[in-house]
Structure formats: structure tokens, C-alpha cells
Amino acid sequence: MKRVLLLGPVLLVALTACAEEPADDPTVITTIPTSTATQAPAELPADPQPTGAGPCPYLEETYVEETNGQRVSKVQTSADQPPACFFYRPDGSVQLTVRVYTGDAAVAKGLVDAAAPVATSNPAELTGGWKGGAEAKDTGAVYAVAKDASAVIVVTNQEQTIKAKQIAQESISALGL
């Protein structure tokens, strides 16, 4: 009986000692909390404003006249790099604006989605991986595409998005984007 009594307290001490020590058992699973917050949308730069006289460094005036179907009376550019180009009609109103953005990929995508929301506009694609949206609006049409950290947004007073698409293609090609 002495043996049984000795084993009992020894076993009890051993079990108590194991319970008090921190577990180094590799089978213990630790969960890492995950964030349910979504990433804040990129802060978009303000719309470009005309600040100087043209010419547009990446679009010829005659190309815009032929493609958009209206005579260009003057061209202005913004202070951005590359600059946005504003093409005017003889009555002084803007007939076509081309905005080019290079910088952050999230901003480029955000600019395109703001101009032609991907959820509601027609899908737009150009060779080389450019994607975005195109849609006719009450005041004309917009064609906006992004690739990596660049975006090209063309807004025309014409109802056909094909004209804006052709001008976007020409701008991308001339800028080597």
C-alpha cells in the first residue's frame, strides 16, 4: 500500500506541475486577428484647369479636328505633367479635354472610375492592357482607361464614344505609355 500512496502524490505533483507551466506544444493554434476595415479609396487630385496656351504636346490640333469633327479655335494646357489639353470650338466652348495621369495605380484607377464608373458604363479596353469605361452622357461622351499607374480620360462634346476612344489611343501612343 505504501507504493500506491507514493505514486499517487508523485503523479498528482507531476500533473499539477504540468498544468502550471506554459504550454510549448506546437499543436497550439494561435489565431491572428484580421481587419474587417476596407482600404480607404485613393484621394484623387483636383480636375485640371487650363493655365496656358497650347499647343498640346501629344495631340495635333488637325488630328483633333478630323477625329472629333469640329474646327479647333484654340488650345490650352494645364500645369500638370503631362498636361491636360483643352480644345475649344469657335464659339469659345470646350469641345474636347484630354487628361493624362501618371503616378499611383490606385489614383489612376480612381480617376477612371470617377469619369466613367466601371459599374455603370460600358467596358472599355485598348490593346496593351488598358481598361476602364466608356459612356455617352447628356453633354457628350467620355472614354477613360487605366493601365498600371497611368490613366487617360477623354471627354468630348460629341455623343460617340468611338471618337473619344480614337483620341485616347493617339494620346497613349504619342506619350509612349
PDB file of C-alpha atoms in Angstrom:
ATOM      1  CA  MET A   1       0.000   0.000   0.000  1.00  0.00           C
ATOM      2  CA  LYS A   2       2.906   2.255   0.545  1.00  0.00           C
ATOM      3  CA  ARG A   3       3.682   2.073  -3.137  1.00  0.00           C
ATOM      4  CA  VAL A   4       0.249   3.180  -4.145  1.00  0.00           C
ATOM      5  CA  LEU A   5       0.345   6.105  -1.780  1.00  0.00           C
ATOM      6  CA  LEU A   6       3.736   7.196  -3.077  1.00  0.00           C
ATOM      7  CA  LEU A   7       2.661   7.002  -6.653  1.00  0.00           C
ATOM      8  CA  GLY A   8      -0.486   8.954  -6.006  1.00  0.00           C
ATOM      9  CA  PRO A   9       1.178  12.129  -4.637  1.00  0.00           C
ATOM     10  CA  VAL A  10       4.009  11.919  -7.198  1.00  0.00           C
ATOM     11  CA  LEU A  11       1.530  11.635 -10.013  1.00  0.00           C
ATOM     12  CA  LEU A  12      -0.548  14.445  -8.551  1.00  0.00           C
ATOM     13  CA  VAL A  13       2.548  16.664  -8.221  1.00  0.00           C
ATOM     14  CA  ALA A  14       3.571  15.872 -11.801  1.00  0.00           C
ATOM     15  CA  LEU A  15       0.124  16.743 -13.146  1.00  0.00           C
ATOM     16  CA  THR A  16      -0.021  19.946 -11.137  1.00  0.00           C
ATOM     17  CA  ALA A  17       3.431  20.973 -12.353  1.00  0.00           C
ATOM     18  CA  CYS A  18       2.404  20.403 -15.974  1.00  0.00           C
ATOM     19  CA  ALA A  19      -0.725  22.468 -15.579  1.00  0.00           C
ATOM     20  CA  GLU A  20       1.187  25.424 -14.153  1.00  0.00           C
ATOM     21  CA  GLU A  21       3.872  25.557 -16.859  1.00  0.00           C
ATOM     22  CA  PRO A  22       3.199  27.478 -20.057  1.00  0.00           C
ATOM     23  CA  ALA A  23       2.441  25.220 -22.972  1.00  0.00           C
ATOM     24  CA  ASP A  24       5.136  24.963 -25.620  1.00  0.00           C
ATOM     25  CA  ASP A  25       3.108  22.448 -27.533  1.00  0.00           C
ATOM     26  CA  PRO A  26       3.499  23.045 -31.274  1.00  0.00           C
ATOM     27  CA  THR A  27      -0.074  21.924 -31.859  1.00  0.00           C
ATOM     28  CA  VAL A  28      -1.441  25.008 -30.120  1.00  0.00           C
ATOM     29  CA  ILE A  29      -3.140  27.180 -32.743  1.00  0.00           C
ATOM     30  CA  THR A  30      -2.932  30.903 -32.351  1.00  0.00           C
ATOM     31  CA  THR A  31      -5.404  32.953 -34.340  1.00  0.00           C
ATOM     32  CA  ILE A  32      -4.272  36.245 -35.790  1.00  0.00           C
ATOM     33  CA  PRO A  33      -6.990  38.865 -35.856  1.00  0.00           C
ATOM     34  CA  THR A  34      -7.915  40.035 -39.304  1.00  0.00           C
ATOM     35  CA  SER A  35      -9.033  43.507 -40.154  1.00  0.00           C
ATOM     36  CA  THR A  36     -12.541  43.884 -41.495  1.00  0.00           C
ATOM     37  CA  ALA A  37     -11.994  47.522 -42.437  1.00  0.00           C
ATOM     38  CA  THR A  38     -11.680  48.169 -46.146  1.00  0.00           C
ATOM     39  CA  GLN A  39      -8.854  50.189 -47.573  1.00  0.00           C
ATOM     40  CA  ALA A  40      -9.763  53.841 -47.963  1.00  0.00           C
ATOM     41  CA  PRO A  41     -10.141  54.913 -51.582  1.00  0.00           C
ATOM     42  CA  ALA A  42      -7.245  56.851 -53.032  1.00  0.00           C
ATOM     43  CA  GLU A  43      -7.519  60.618 -52.742  1.00  0.00           C
ATOM     44  CA  LEU A  44      -7.998  61.934 -56.260  1.00  0.00           C
ATOM     45  CA  PRO A  45      -6.303  65.087 -57.484  1.00  0.00           C
ATOM     46  CA  ALA A  46      -8.477  68.042 -58.477  1.00  0.00           C
ATOM     47  CA  ASP A  47      -9.665  68.320 -62.052  1.00  0.00           C
ATOM     48  CA  PRO A  48      -7.060  70.034 -64.217  1.00  0.00           C
ATOM     49  CA  GLN A  49      -7.653  73.626 -65.236  1.00  0.00           C
ATOM     50  CA  PRO A  50      -6.374  75.413 -68.344  1.00  0.00           C
ATOM     51  CA  THR A  51      -3.483  77.660 -67.342  1.00  0.00           C
ATOM     52  CA  GLY A  52      -1.559  78.323 -70.541  1.00  0.00           C
ATOM     53  CA  ALA A  53      -1.765  78.492 -74.294  1.00  0.00           C
ATOM     54  CA  GLY A  54      -1.205  75.378 -76.385  1.00  0.00           C
ATOM     55  CA  PRO A  55      -0.170  73.541 -78.368  1.00  0.00           C
ATOM     56  CA  CYS A  56      -0.911  70.180 -76.809  1.00  0.00           C
ATOM     57  CA  PRO A  57       2.417  68.300 -76.636  1.00  0.00           C
ATOM     58  CA  TYR A  58       0.900  64.929 -77.543  1.00  0.00           C
ATOM     59  CA  LEU A  59      -2.070  65.721 -79.827  1.00  0.00           C
ATOM     60  CA  GLU A  60      -2.029  67.688 -83.053  1.00  0.00           C
ATOM     61  CA  GLU A  61      -4.791  70.239 -83.496  1.00  0.00           C
ATOM     62  CA  THR A  62      -5.594  68.942 -87.001  1.00  0.00           C
ATOM     63  CA  TYR A  63      -5.902  65.374 -85.681  1.00  0.00           C
ATOM     64  CA  VAL A  64      -8.436  66.538 -83.071  1.00  0.00           C
ATOM     65  CA  GLU A  65     -10.399  68.499 -85.711  1.00  0.00           C
ATOM     66  CA  GLU A  66     -10.586  65.487 -88.029  1.00  0.00           C
ATOM     67  CA  THR A  67     -11.347  62.947 -85.306  1.00  0.00           C
ATOM     68  CA  ASN A  68     -13.808  64.966 -83.222  1.00  0.00           C
ATOM     69  CA  GLY A  69     -15.407  66.544 -86.306  1.00  0.00           C
ATOM     70  CA  GLN A  70     -15.202  70.209 -85.273  1.00  0.00           C
ATOM     71  CA  ARG A  71     -12.870  73.074 -86.018  1.00  0.00           C
ATOM     72  CA  VAL A  72     -10.492  73.950 -83.168  1.00  0.00           C
ATOM     73  CA  SER A  73     -10.227  77.684 -82.481  1.00  0.00           C
ATOM     74  CA  LYS A  74      -7.670  77.494 -79.656  1.00  0.00           C
ATOM     75  CA  VAL A  75      -5.824  75.034 -77.449  1.00  0.00           C
ATOM     76  CA  GLN A  76      -4.913  75.428 -73.802  1.00  0.00           C
ATOM     77  CA  THR A  77      -2.963  73.206 -71.438  1.00  0.00           C
ATOM     78  CA  SER A  78      -2.879  72.669 -67.689  1.00  0.00           C
ATOM     79  CA  ALA A  79       0.153  72.979 -65.423  1.00  0.00           C
ATOM     80  CA  ASP A  80       0.153  69.188 -64.795  1.00  0.00           C
ATOM     81  CA  GLN A  81       2.843  66.870 -66.152  1.00  0.00           C
ATOM     82  CA  PRO A  82       1.899  65.611 -68.631  1.00  0.00           C
ATOM     83  CA  PRO A  83      -0.517  68.461 -69.125  1.00  0.00           C
ATOM     84  CA  ALA A  84      -4.212  68.095 -69.751  1.00  0.00           C
ATOM     85  CA  CYS A  85      -5.174  69.546 -73.122  1.00  0.00           C
ATOM     86  CA  PHE A  86      -8.294  71.621 -73.760  1.00  0.00           C
ATOM     87  CA  PHE A  87      -9.535  72.070 -77.322  1.00  0.00           C
ATOM     88  CA  TYR A  88     -12.071  74.854 -77.938  1.00  0.00           C
ATOM     89  CA  ARG A  89     -14.768  75.426 -80.550  1.00  0.00           C
ATOM     90  CA  PRO A  90     -15.045  78.705 -82.454  1.00  0.00           C
ATOM     91  CA  ASP A  91     -17.860  79.796 -80.079  1.00  0.00           C
ATOM     92  CA  GLY A  92     -15.390  79.584 -77.143  1.00  0.00           C
ATOM     93  CA  SER A  93     -16.769  76.435 -75.505  1.00  0.00           C
ATOM     94  CA  VAL A  94     -14.614  73.381 -74.833  1.00  0.00           C
ATOM     95  CA  GLN A  95     -15.184  70.625 -77.363  1.00  0.00           C
ATOM     96  CA  LEU A  96     -12.608  68.131 -76.086  1.00  0.00           C
ATOM     97  CA  THR A  97     -10.477  67.597 -72.995  1.00  0.00           C
ATOM     98  CA  VAL A  98      -7.752  65.011 -72.616  1.00  0.00           C
ATOM     99  CA  ARG A  99      -6.428  64.304 -69.139  1.00  0.00           C
ATOM    100  CA  VAL A 100      -3.358  62.142 -68.682  1.00  0.00           C
ATOM    101  CA  TYR A 101      -2.304  60.987 -65.245  1.00  0.00           C
ATOM    102  CA  THR A 102       0.864  59.127 -64.280  1.00  0.00           C
ATOM    103  CA  GLY A 103       1.712  58.345 -60.688  1.00  0.00           C
ATOM    104  CA  ASP A 104      -0.094  55.967 -58.340  1.00  0.00           C
ATOM    105  CA  ALA A 105      -2.034  52.934 -59.640  1.00  0.00           C
ATOM    106  CA  ALA A 106      -4.890  53.392 -57.142  1.00  0.00           C
ATOM    107  CA  VAL A 107      -5.271  57.044 -58.141  1.00  0.00           C
ATOM    108  CA  ALA A 108      -5.195  56.170 -61.852  1.00  0.00           C
ATOM    109  CA  LYS A 109      -7.955  53.597 -61.374  1.00  0.00           C
ATOM    110  CA  GLY A 110      -9.925  56.010 -59.172  1.00  0.00           C
ATOM    111  CA  LEU A 111      -9.777  58.758 -61.812  1.00  0.00           C
ATOM    112  CA  VAL A 112     -11.067  56.383 -64.472  1.00  0.00           C
ATOM    113  CA  ASP A 113     -13.876  55.145 -62.231  1.00  0.00           C
ATOM    114  CA  ALA A 114     -14.860  58.729 -61.367  1.00  0.00           C
ATOM    115  CA  ALA A 115     -15.024  59.724 -65.047  1.00  0.00           C
ATOM    116  CA  ALA A 116     -16.759  56.600 -66.371  1.00  0.00           C
ATOM    117  CA  PRO A 117     -17.873  54.426 -63.444  1.00  0.00           C
ATOM    118  CA  VAL A 118     -16.970  50.838 -64.230  1.00  0.00           C
ATOM    119  CA  ALA A 119     -20.166  49.641 -62.524  1.00  0.00           C
ATOM    120  CA  THR A 120     -22.468  51.647 -64.812  1.00  0.00           C
ATOM    121  CA  SER A 121     -20.553  52.446 -68.011  1.00  0.00           C
ATOM    122  CA  ASN A 122     -19.739  50.228 -70.957  1.00  0.00           C
ATOM    123  CA  PRO A 123     -16.468  48.313 -70.593  1.00  0.00           C
ATOM    124  CA  ALA A 124     -13.570  49.952 -72.431  1.00  0.00           C
ATOM    125  CA  GLU A 125     -10.350  48.217 -73.443  1.00  0.00           C
ATOM    126  CA  LEU A 126      -7.356  49.155 -75.523  1.00  0.00           C
ATOM    127  CA  THR A 127      -4.500  46.936 -76.613  1.00  0.00           C
ATOM    128  CA  GLY A 128      -1.674  46.713 -74.141  1.00  0.00           C
ATOM    129  CA  GLY A 129      -3.833  46.145 -71.055  1.00  0.00           C
ATOM    130  CA  TRP A 130      -5.698  49.459 -70.831  1.00  0.00           C
ATOM    131  CA  LYS A 131      -9.115  49.027 -69.160  1.00  0.00           C
ATOM    132  CA  GLY A 132     -11.888  51.295 -67.985  1.00  0.00           C
ATOM    133  CA  GLY A 133     -15.243  52.594 -69.108  1.00  0.00           C
ATOM    134  CA  ALA A 134     -16.978  54.488 -71.894  1.00  0.00           C
ATOM    135  CA  GLU A 135     -20.350  56.139 -71.942  1.00  0.00           C
ATOM    136  CA  ALA A 136     -22.445  58.704 -73.696  1.00  0.00           C
ATOM    137  CA  LYS A 137     -23.735  61.499 -71.481  1.00  0.00           C
ATOM    138  CA  ASP A 138     -26.146  64.405 -71.914  1.00  0.00           C
ATOM    139  CA  THR A 139     -23.282  66.733 -72.808  1.00  0.00           C
ATOM    140  CA  GLY A 140     -21.225  64.341 -74.948  1.00  0.00           C
ATOM    141  CA  ALA A 141     -19.174  61.232 -74.274  1.00  0.00           C
ATOM    142  CA  VAL A 142     -16.325  60.023 -72.092  1.00  0.00           C
ATOM    143  CA  TYR A 143     -13.724  57.332 -72.633  1.00  0.00           C
ATOM    144  CA  ALA A 144     -11.480  56.587 -69.659  1.00  0.00           C
ATOM    145  CA  VAL A 145      -8.869  53.853 -69.330  1.00  0.00           C
ATOM    146  CA  ALA A 146      -6.065  52.993 -66.923  1.00  0.00           C
ATOM    147  CA  LYS A 147      -3.066  50.718 -67.004  1.00  0.00           C
ATOM    148  CA  ASP A 148      -0.761  50.272 -64.032  1.00  0.00           C
ATOM    149  CA  ALA A 149      -0.093  53.783 -62.673  1.00  0.00           C
ATOM    150  CA  SER A 150      -1.358  55.714 -65.717  1.00  0.00           C
ATOM    151  CA  ALA A 151      -4.778  56.920 -66.824  1.00  0.00           C
ATOM    152  CA  VAL A 152      -6.116  58.643 -69.928  1.00  0.00           C
ATOM    153  CA  ILE A 153      -9.505  60.316 -69.803  1.00  0.00           C
ATOM    154  CA  VAL A 154     -11.070  61.874 -72.879  1.00  0.00           C
ATOM    155  CA  VAL A 155     -14.235  63.954 -72.646  1.00  0.00           C
ATOM    156  CA  THR A 156     -15.853  65.178 -75.850  1.00  0.00           C
ATOM    157  CA  ASN A 157     -18.945  67.209 -76.649  1.00  0.00           C
ATOM    158  CA  GLN A 158     -19.770  64.618 -79.331  1.00  0.00           C
ATOM    159  CA  GLU A 159     -22.134  61.756 -78.484  1.00  0.00           C
ATOM    160  CA  GLN A 160     -19.984  58.991 -79.983  1.00  0.00           C
ATOM    161  CA  THR A 161     -17.524  57.280 -77.651  1.00  0.00           C
ATOM    162  CA  ILE A 162     -15.574  55.983 -80.680  1.00  0.00           C
ATOM    163  CA  LYS A 163     -14.192  59.499 -81.245  1.00  0.00           C
ATOM    164  CA  ALA A 164     -13.009  59.714 -77.649  1.00  0.00           C
ATOM    165  CA  LYS A 165     -11.536  56.200 -77.934  1.00  0.00           C
ATOM    166  CA  GLN A 166      -9.508  57.133 -81.019  1.00  0.00           C
ATOM    167  CA  ILE A 167      -8.161  60.232 -79.280  1.00  0.00           C
ATOM    168  CA  ALA A 168      -7.260  58.175 -76.194  1.00  0.00           C
ATOM    169  CA  GLN A 169      -5.358  55.700 -78.402  1.00  0.00           C
ATOM    170  CA  GLU A 170      -3.486  58.520 -80.137  1.00  0.00           C
ATOM    171  CA  SER A 171      -2.594  60.137 -76.805  1.00  0.00           C
ATOM    172  CA  ILE A 172      -1.276  56.868 -75.353  1.00  0.00           C
ATOM    173  CA  SER A 173       0.769  56.215 -78.470  1.00  0.00           C
ATOM    174  CA  ALA A 174       2.202  59.750 -78.673  1.00  0.00           C
ATOM    175  CA  LEU A 175       3.180  59.697 -74.985  1.00  0.00           C
ATOM    176  CA  GLY A 176       4.664  56.193 -75.195  1.00  0.00           C
ATOM    177  CA  LEU A 177       2.540  54.930 -72.320  1.00  0.00           C
TER     178      LEU A 177
END
